[in-house]
XYZ file of C-alpha atoms in Angstrom:
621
model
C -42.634 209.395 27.964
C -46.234 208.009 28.457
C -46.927 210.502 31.310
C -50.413 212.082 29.976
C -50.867 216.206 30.198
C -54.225 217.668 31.168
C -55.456 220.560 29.705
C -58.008 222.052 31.850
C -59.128 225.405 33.843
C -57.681 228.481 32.569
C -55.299 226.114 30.145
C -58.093 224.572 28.378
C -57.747 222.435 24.944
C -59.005 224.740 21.558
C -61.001 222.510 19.057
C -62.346 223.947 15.751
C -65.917 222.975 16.736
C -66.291 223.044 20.043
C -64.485 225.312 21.322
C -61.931 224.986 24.844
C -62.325 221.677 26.465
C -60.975 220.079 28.928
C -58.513 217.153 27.512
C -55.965 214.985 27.984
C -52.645 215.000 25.902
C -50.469 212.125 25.696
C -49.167 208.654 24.099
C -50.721 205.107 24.016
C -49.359 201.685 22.626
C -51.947 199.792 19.741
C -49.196 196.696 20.342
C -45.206 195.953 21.175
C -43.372 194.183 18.301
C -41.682 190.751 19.018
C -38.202 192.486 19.540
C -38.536 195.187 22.089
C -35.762 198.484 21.817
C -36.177 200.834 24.640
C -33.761 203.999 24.682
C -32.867 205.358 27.958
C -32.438 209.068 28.204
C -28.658 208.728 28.643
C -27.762 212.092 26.411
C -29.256 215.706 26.420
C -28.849 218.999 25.716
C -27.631 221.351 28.989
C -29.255 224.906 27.887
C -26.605 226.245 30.786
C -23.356 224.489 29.465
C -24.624 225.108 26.287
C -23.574 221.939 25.866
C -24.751 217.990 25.431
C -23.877 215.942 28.837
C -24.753 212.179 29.792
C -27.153 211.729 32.248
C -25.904 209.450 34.980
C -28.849 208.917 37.264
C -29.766 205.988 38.470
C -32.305 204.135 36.504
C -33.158 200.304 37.188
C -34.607 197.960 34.648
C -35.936 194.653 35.407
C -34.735 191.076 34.406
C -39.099 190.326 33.120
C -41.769 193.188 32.176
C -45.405 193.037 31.766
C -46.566 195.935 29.310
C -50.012 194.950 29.067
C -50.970 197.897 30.964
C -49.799 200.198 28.736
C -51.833 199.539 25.579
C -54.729 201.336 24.671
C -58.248 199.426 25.494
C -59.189 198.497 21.940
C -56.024 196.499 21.276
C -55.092 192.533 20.875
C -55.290 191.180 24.652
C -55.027 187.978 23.111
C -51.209 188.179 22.785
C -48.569 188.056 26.005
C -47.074 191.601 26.105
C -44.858 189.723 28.806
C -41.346 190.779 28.037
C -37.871 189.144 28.926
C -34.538 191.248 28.742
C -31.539 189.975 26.511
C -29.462 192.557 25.718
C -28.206 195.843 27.143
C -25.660 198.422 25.633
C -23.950 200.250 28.412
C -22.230 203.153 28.118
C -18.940 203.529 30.466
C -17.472 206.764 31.322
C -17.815 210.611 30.664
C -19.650 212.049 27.180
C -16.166 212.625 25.366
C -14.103 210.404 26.949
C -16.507 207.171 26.646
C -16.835 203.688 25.809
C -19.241 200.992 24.984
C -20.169 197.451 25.649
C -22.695 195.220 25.262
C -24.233 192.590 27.674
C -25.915 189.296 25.535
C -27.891 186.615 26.605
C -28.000 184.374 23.352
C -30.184 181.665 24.205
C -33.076 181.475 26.331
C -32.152 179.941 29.480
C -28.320 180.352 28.736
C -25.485 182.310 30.374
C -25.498 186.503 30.030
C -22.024 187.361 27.942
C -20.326 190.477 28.217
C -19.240 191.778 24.335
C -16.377 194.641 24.126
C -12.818 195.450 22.404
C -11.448 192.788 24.811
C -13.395 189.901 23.510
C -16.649 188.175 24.997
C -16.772 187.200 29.257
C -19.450 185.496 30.905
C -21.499 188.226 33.684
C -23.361 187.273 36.213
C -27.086 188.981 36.725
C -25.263 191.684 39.052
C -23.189 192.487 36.093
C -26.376 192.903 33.960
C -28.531 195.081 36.558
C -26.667 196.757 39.535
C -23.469 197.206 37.782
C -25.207 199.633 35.114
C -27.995 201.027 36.663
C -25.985 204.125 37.107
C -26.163 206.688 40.284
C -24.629 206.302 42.693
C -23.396 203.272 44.686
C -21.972 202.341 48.132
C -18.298 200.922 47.914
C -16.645 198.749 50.700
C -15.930 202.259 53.166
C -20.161 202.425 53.163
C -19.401 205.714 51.113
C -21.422 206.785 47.959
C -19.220 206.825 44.716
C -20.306 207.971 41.437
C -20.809 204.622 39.023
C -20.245 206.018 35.652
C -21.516 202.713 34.032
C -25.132 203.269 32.600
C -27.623 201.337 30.720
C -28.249 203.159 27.530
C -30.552 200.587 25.233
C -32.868 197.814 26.752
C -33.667 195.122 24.431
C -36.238 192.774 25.419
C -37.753 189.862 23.815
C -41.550 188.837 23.862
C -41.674 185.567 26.043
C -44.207 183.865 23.574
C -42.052 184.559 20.779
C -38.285 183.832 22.389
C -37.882 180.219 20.624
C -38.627 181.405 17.187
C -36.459 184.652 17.743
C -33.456 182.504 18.900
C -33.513 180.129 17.093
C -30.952 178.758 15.312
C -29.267 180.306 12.058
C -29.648 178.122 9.362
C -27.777 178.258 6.152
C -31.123 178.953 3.796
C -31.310 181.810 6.460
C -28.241 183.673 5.477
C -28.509 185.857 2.325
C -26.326 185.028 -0.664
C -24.473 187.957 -0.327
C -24.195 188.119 2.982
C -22.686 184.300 3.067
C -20.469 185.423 0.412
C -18.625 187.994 2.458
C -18.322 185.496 5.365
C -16.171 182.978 2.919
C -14.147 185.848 1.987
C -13.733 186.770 5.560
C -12.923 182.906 6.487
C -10.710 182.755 3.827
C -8.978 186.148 4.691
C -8.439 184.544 8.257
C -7.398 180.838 7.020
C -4.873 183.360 5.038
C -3.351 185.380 7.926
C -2.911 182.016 10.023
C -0.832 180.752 7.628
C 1.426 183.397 7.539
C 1.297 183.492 11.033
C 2.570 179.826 10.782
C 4.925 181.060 8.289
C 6.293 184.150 9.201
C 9.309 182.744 11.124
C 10.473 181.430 8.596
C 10.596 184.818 6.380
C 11.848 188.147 6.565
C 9.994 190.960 5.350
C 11.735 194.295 3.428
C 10.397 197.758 2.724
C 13.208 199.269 0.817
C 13.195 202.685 -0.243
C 14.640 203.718 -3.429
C 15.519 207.446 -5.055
C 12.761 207.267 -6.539
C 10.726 207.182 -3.184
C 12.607 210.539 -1.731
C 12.024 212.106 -4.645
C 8.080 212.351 -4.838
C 7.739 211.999 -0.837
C 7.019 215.073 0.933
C 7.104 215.102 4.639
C 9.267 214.056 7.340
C 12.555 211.714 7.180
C 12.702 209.893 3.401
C 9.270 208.169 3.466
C 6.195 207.601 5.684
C 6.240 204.248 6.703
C 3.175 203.946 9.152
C 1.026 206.969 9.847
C -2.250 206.506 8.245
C -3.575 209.629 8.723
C -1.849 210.867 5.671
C -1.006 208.759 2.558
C 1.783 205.949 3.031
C 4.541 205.964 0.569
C 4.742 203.702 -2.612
C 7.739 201.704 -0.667
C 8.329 197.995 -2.523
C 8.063 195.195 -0.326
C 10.012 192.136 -0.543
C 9.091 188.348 1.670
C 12.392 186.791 1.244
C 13.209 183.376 3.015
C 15.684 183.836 5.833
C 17.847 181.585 4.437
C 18.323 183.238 1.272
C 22.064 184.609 0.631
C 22.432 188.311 0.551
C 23.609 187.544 -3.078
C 20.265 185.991 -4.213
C 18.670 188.629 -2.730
C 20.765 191.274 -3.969
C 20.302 189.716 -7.519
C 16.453 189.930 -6.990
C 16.496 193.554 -5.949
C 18.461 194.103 -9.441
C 16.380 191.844 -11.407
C 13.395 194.037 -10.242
C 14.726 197.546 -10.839
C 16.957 196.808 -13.901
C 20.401 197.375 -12.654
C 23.514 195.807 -12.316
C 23.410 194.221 -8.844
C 27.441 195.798 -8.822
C 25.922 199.145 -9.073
C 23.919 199.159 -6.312
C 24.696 199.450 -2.492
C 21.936 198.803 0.238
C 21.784 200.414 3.586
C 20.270 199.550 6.874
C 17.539 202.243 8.030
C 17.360 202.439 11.482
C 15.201 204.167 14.330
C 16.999 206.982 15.908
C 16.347 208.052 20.066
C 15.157 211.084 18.298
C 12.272 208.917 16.768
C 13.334 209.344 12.904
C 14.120 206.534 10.262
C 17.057 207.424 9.100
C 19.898 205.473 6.836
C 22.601 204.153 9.152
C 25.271 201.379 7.743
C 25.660 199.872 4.109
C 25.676 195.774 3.951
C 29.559 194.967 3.164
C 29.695 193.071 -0.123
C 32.071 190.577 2.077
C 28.670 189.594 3.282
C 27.142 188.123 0.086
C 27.762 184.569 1.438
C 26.030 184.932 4.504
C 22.212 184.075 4.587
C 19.132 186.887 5.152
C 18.856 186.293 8.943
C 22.362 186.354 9.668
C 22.505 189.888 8.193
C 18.952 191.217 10.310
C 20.121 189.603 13.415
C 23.471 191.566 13.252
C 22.510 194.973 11.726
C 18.806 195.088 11.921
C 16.247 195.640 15.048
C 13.641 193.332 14.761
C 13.744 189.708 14.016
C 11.321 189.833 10.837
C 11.318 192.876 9.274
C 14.586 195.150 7.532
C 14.257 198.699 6.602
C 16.388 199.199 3.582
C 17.698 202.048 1.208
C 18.497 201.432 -2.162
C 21.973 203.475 -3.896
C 22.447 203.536 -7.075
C 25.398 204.411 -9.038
C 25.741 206.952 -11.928
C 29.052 206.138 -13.472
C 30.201 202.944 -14.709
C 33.403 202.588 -12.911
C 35.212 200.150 -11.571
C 34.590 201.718 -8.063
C 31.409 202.864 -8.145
C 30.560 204.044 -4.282
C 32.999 206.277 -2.447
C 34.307 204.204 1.058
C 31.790 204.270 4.351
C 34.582 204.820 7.076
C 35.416 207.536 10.206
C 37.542 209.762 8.466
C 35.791 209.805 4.885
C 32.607 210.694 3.599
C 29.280 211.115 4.978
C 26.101 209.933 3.037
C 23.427 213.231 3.687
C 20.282 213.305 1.562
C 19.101 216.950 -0.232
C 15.525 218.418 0.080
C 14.728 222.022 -1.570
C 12.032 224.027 -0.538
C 10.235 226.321 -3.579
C 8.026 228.621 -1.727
C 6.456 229.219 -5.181
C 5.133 226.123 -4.979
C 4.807 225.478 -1.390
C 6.830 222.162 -1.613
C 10.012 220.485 -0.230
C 11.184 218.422 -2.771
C 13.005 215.144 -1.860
C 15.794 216.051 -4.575
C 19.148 213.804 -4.285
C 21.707 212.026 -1.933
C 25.338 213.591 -1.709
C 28.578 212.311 -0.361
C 30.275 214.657 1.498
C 33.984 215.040 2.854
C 33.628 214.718 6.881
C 36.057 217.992 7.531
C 34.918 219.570 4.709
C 33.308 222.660 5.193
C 28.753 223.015 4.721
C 29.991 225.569 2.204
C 31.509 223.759 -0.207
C 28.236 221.664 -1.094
C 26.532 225.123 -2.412
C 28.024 225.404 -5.670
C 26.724 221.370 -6.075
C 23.706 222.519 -4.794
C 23.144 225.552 -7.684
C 24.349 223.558 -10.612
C 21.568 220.849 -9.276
C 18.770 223.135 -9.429
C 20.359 224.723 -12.324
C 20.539 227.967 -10.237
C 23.427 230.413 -11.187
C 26.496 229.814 -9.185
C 26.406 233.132 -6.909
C 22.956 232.510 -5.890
C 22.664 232.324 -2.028
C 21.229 229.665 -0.087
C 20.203 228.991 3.638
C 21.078 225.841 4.448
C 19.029 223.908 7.236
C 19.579 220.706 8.926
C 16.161 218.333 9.363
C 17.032 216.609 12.270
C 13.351 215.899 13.769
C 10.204 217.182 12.829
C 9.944 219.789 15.885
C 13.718 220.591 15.804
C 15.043 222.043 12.291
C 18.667 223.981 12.910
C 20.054 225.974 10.184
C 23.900 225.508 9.553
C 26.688 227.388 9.278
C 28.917 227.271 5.999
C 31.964 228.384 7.786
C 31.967 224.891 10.028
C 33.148 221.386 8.879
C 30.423 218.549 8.486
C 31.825 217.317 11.725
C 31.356 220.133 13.061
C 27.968 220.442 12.363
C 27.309 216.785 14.149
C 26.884 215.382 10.396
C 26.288 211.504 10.250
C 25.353 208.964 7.632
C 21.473 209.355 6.544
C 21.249 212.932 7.697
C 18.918 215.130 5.976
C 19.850 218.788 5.044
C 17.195 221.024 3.427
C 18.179 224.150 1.211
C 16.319 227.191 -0.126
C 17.469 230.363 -2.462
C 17.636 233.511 0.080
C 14.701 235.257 -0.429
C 14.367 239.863 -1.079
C 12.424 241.684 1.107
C 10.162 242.075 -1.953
C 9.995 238.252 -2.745
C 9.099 238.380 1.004
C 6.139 240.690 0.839
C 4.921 238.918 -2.306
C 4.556 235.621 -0.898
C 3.482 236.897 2.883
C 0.470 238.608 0.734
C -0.530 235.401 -1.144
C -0.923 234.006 2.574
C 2.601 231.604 1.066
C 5.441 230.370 3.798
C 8.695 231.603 2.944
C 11.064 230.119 5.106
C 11.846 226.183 5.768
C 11.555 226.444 9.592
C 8.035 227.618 9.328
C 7.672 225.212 6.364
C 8.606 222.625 9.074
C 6.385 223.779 11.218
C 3.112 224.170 9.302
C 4.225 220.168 8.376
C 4.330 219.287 12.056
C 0.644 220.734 12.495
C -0.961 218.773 9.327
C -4.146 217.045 10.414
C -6.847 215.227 8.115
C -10.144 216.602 8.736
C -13.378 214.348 7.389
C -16.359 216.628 6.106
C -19.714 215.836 5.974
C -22.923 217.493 5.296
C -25.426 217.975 7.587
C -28.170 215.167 7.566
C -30.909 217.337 5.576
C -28.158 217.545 2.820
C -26.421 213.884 2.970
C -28.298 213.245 -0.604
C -27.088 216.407 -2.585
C -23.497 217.297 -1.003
C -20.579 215.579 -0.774
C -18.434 213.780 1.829
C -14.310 214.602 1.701
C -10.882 215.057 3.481
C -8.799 217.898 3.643
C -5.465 218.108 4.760
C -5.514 221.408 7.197
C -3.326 223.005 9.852
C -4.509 222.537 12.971
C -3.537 226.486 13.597
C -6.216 227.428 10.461
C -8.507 230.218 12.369
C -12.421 229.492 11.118
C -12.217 231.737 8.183
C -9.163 229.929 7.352
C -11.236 227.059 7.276
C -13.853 228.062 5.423
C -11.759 229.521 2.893
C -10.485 226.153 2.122
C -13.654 224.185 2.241
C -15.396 226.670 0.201
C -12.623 226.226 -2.297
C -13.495 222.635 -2.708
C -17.140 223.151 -2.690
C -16.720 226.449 -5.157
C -19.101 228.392 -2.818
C -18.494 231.667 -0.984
C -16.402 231.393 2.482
C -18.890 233.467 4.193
C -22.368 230.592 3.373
C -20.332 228.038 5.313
C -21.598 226.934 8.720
C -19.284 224.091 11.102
C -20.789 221.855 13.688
C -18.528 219.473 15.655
C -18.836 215.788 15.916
C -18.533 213.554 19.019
C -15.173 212.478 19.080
C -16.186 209.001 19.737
C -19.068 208.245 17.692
C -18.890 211.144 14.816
C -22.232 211.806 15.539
C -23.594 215.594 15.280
C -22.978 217.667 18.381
C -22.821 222.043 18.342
C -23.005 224.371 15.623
C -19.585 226.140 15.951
C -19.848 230.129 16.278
C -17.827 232.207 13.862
C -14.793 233.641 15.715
C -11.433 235.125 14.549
C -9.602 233.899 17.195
C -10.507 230.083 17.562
C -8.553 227.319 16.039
C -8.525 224.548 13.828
C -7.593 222.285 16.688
C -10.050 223.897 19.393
C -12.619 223.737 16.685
C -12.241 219.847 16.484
C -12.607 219.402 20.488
C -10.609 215.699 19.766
C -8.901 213.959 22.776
C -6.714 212.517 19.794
C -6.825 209.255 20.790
C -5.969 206.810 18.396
C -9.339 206.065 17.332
C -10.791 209.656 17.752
C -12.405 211.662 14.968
C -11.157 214.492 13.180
C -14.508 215.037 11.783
C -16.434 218.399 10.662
C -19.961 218.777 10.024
C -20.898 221.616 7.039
C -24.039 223.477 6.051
C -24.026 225.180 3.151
C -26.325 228.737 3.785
C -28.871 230.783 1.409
C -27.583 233.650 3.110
C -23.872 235.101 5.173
C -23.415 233.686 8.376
C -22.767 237.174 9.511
C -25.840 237.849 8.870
C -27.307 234.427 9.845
C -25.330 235.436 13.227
C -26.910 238.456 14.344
C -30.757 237.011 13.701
C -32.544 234.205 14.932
C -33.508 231.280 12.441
C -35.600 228.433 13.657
C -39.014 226.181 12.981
C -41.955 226.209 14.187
C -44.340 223.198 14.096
C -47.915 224.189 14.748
C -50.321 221.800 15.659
C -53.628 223.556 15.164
C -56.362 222.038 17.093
C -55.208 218.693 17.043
C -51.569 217.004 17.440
C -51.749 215.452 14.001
C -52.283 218.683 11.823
C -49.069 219.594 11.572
C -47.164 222.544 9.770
C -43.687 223.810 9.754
C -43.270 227.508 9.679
C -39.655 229.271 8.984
C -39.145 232.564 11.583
C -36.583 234.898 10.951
C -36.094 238.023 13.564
C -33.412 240.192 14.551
C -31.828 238.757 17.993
C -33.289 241.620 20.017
C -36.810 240.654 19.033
C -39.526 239.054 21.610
C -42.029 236.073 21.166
C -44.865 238.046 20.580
C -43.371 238.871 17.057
C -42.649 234.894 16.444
C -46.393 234.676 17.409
C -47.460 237.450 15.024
C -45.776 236.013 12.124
C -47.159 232.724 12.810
C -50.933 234.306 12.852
C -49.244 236.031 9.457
C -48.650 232.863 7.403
C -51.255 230.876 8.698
C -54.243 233.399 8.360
C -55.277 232.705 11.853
C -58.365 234.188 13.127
C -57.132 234.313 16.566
C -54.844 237.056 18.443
C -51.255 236.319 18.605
C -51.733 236.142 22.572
C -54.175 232.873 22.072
C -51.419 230.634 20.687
C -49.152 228.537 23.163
C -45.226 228.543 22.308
C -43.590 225.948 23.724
C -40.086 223.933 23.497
C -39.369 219.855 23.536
C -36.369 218.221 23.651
C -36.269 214.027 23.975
C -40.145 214.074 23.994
C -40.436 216.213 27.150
C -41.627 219.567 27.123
C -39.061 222.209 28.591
C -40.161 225.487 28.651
C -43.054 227.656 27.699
C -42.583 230.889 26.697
C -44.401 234.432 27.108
C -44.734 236.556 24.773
C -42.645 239.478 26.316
C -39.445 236.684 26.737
C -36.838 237.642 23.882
C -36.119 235.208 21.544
C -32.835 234.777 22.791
C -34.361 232.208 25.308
C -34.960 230.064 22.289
C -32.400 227.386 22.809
C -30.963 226.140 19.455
C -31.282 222.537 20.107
C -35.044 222.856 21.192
C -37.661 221.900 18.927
C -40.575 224.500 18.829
C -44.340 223.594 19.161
C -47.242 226.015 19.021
C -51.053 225.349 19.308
């Protein structure tokens, strides 16, 4: 970083009034703060992969640093520039695959402390130096092993200045509002210990009511736990275990305003097939018999019930048809509207066990007020990758039919109904309904950092199948721009940092596009640009800056080059010359690249432009 550059012989240094000189190009220090950040070179672009990779050589730091010797002559030599190291971030692993930790000393002749998602671990000084220089190292069979450990920031702390740096936080140090959010958060904590403390001696209910099927739209009758899409409005109840099912029978009426005798609740349970389904009503000969009694017996978990709520329509003396084997069958009814690309949660049905999957389709009309010869597929939702349709000639029993199963339902469709909705880009079946379900995956867009103040950041809920115009198409409609001005980059599925602009293709998808190792914390994260002009066009021509520095480093301009991609540097050069009304030849100016402060190529001017990497920042002088 501080290596100087000579300019001298035939590369001699241009000055407006003297002419070429010979000179020296480079960077000096005026003075070091008290708290010292150095960045190691961990992360760079590979113009071959086209790519950015981690750099994993070997690079050693050491434990005390004099940096006198790198200040420039005129500055304070009063001061120690004597430096001690107390922290290091390290990064562990490959690029995408990576991790990071942090290694803390906290006082100034106290213990080094290692900081990551495990909690905090005293290191030894090994830990802190060997361990992540990075290189390679020589395990126990004297053989060289890659050490994919790395130091990746060095923070180091003026000697002089360490007490009054470390020194204790006193209260009149922390800002108001920063105090205030650490009473909330001790508060929050005091909170959850208590429950903690607590929670054995309560039972906690999510019960799902009609209403709940009926505006869910997804898998089983609600979504319980995946965050990545929203969570259903399910009530939640903290009863005391040794509440009677009575009490809390009454409290489940008192809340929804019916007569606890019209209402049944059932026991959802976790099928091998990994759905929540509706398994066994609580017997009303169990109203005696306390809230623990009736989890331990028909529930899976100690503290926490899954329950549906059934309600009756007709005031009866016998409200609810008899749960036995050779009765009826409790299945729940979506409908799928391809008009509206939706599957409606609609109603629950009892259904005779040998009766046939036929004799529900006249119920199934007069529900959706349908006429009563209408045809209907009938499909059975019996896990998210696995949707069968029946037959209506075979008994419920036949079909495998149990309590809680889910059977879907959808008007047969004309060939011209088909065309119709296959040219609106609409799904017209419920398998490939299913299906497009099954692929659903929140995407986070952001603009790119020149445009973080003017355009917005949002989530769309996309297919991960969605080809790039796809994409587009649906971004654009939420930014109500044109499709074609939309340009992707991809984010580090880590950090969500800015990585690659994405090329256009017809063929790539949604889920290539996003380069996620979907691990639980990974991000589904797009950057956008929003373009002046079509990307086709932006495609097949070169865009990029150019900073000239004139005859010193500090006069500095930025100059925008456009050029068909089959064009060479001499034209980059002539348009420079162009806008700047240079009195030189285009030959006289010096192109070159610089990425992380180095300089990487220099370029003549019969190289095309192509060699113009897209991640290199361009100089010319």
């Amino acid at each position: 970083y501080i290596r100087e550059e000579s300019f001298e012989g035939n590369n001699k240094y241009q000055t407006k009034t003297y002419g070429l000189q010979n000179a020296k190009k480079g960077v000096i220090f005026k003075s070091f703060p008290p708290v010292l950040r150095i960045q190691l070179n961990r992360f760079e672009y590979d113009m071959q992969r086209d790519a950015t990779v981690k750099i994993n050589d070997r690079h050693e730091y050491p434990m005390e640093i004099d940096l006198q010797s790198y200040l420039s002559s005129d500055s304070d030599k009063s001061i120690s520039y004597n430096y001690l190291l107390h922290g290091v971030i390290v990064h562990n692993g490959e690029l995408r695959e990576g991790s990071y930790y942090v290694l803390l000393k906290p006082e100034n002749n106290g213990q080094w402390f290692k900081f990551d998602d495990n909690g905090a671990t005293p290191v030894t000084d090994q830990n802190v130096l060997e361990d992540n220089y990075g290189g390679e190292v020589t395990n126990e069979s004297r053989t060289n092993v890659n050490q994919f450990t790395s130091a990746y920031i060095l923070v180091y702390i003026r000697e002089s200045d360490i007490d009054f740096v470390l020194s204790p936080v006193l209260a009149k140090d922390i800002p108001e509002h920063l105090q205030r959010r650490l009473d909330e958060e001790k508060a929050l904590c005091a909170q959850k210990q208590r429950e903690a403390e607590e929670r054995h001696f309560y039972l906690y209910i999510r019960l799902v009511t009609p209403a709940t099927f009926v505006r869910y739209q997804g898998f089983d009758l609600a979504n319980f736990n995946n965050r990545q899409f929203p969570l259903s409005e399910v009530p939640q109840f903290k009863v005391l275990k040794s509440v009677k099912y009575s009490t809390f029978k009454a409290m489940i009426a008192h809340k929804f305003w019916i007569s606890p005798e019209q209402m049944r609740l059932w026991v959802l349970v976790n099928r091998q097939n990994r759905t929540v389904r509706p398994d066994t009503p609580i017997p009303d000969n169990f109203l005696d018999i306390d809230m623990k009694a009736i989890c331990k017996k028909m529930g899976r978990r100690q503290d926490e019930m899954k329950l549906f709520l059934e309600i009756a329509d007709k005031p009866i003396m016998v409200w609810f048809p008899p749960i036995g084997e050779n009765t009826n069958i409790l299945v729940f009814i979506k409908y799928f509207n391809p008009d509206t690309q939706s599957l409606e949660g609609m109603c629950y049905l009892y259904v005779q066990k040998y009766g046939k999957v036929g004799d529900i389709i006249p119920i199934l009309c007069e529900k959706k007020n349908f006429p009563s010869h209408t045809h209907l597929k009938i499909y059975e939702e019996i896990k998210p990758s696995m949707i069968e349709e029946m037959r209506p000639i075979l008994t419920f029993q036949q079909s495998e039919m149990q309590n809680g199963d889910i059977i879907c339902f959808q008007k047969v469709l004309t060939e011209e109904e088909i065309r119709i909705h296959t040219a609106a880009g609409r799904i017209c079946d419920i398998p490939t309904f299913y299906e497009s379900l099954l692929n659903r995956v929140v995407v986070e867009f952001k603009p790119k950092h020149e445009d973080r103040e003017l355009k917005p950041e949002f989530k769309l809920i996309l297919n991960e199948k969605y080809t790039y115009d796809e994409v587009a198409k649906r971004v654009s409609a939420f930014l109500n721009t044109d499709p074609l001005k939309l340009r992707f980059s991809t984010a580090h599925p880590m950090s969500g940092t800015y990585e690659t602009v994405i090329k256009r293709t017809t063929k790539q998808t949604l889920s290539e596009l996003l380069q996620t190792t979907y691990l639980p914390n990974s991000t589904r994260l797009l950057y956008y640009k929003m373009l002046d002009i079509s990307i086709i066009e932006l495609e097949t021509k070169k865009f990029f800056k150019v900073y000239w520095l004139g005859t010193t480093v500090k006069e500095e301009r930025m100059i925008d080059v456009c050029l068909p991609g089959t064009a060479i540097i001499n034209e980059v050069l002539r348009i420079i010359v162009q806008k700047l009304a240079l009195l030189i030849p285009s030959y006289r100016i010096r192109l070159y690249d610089v990425l992380n402060y180095k300089i990487q190529n220099e370029y003549d001017i019969n190289d095309p432009i192509d060699k113009i990497q897209e991640h290199m920042t361009l100089y010319a002088e």
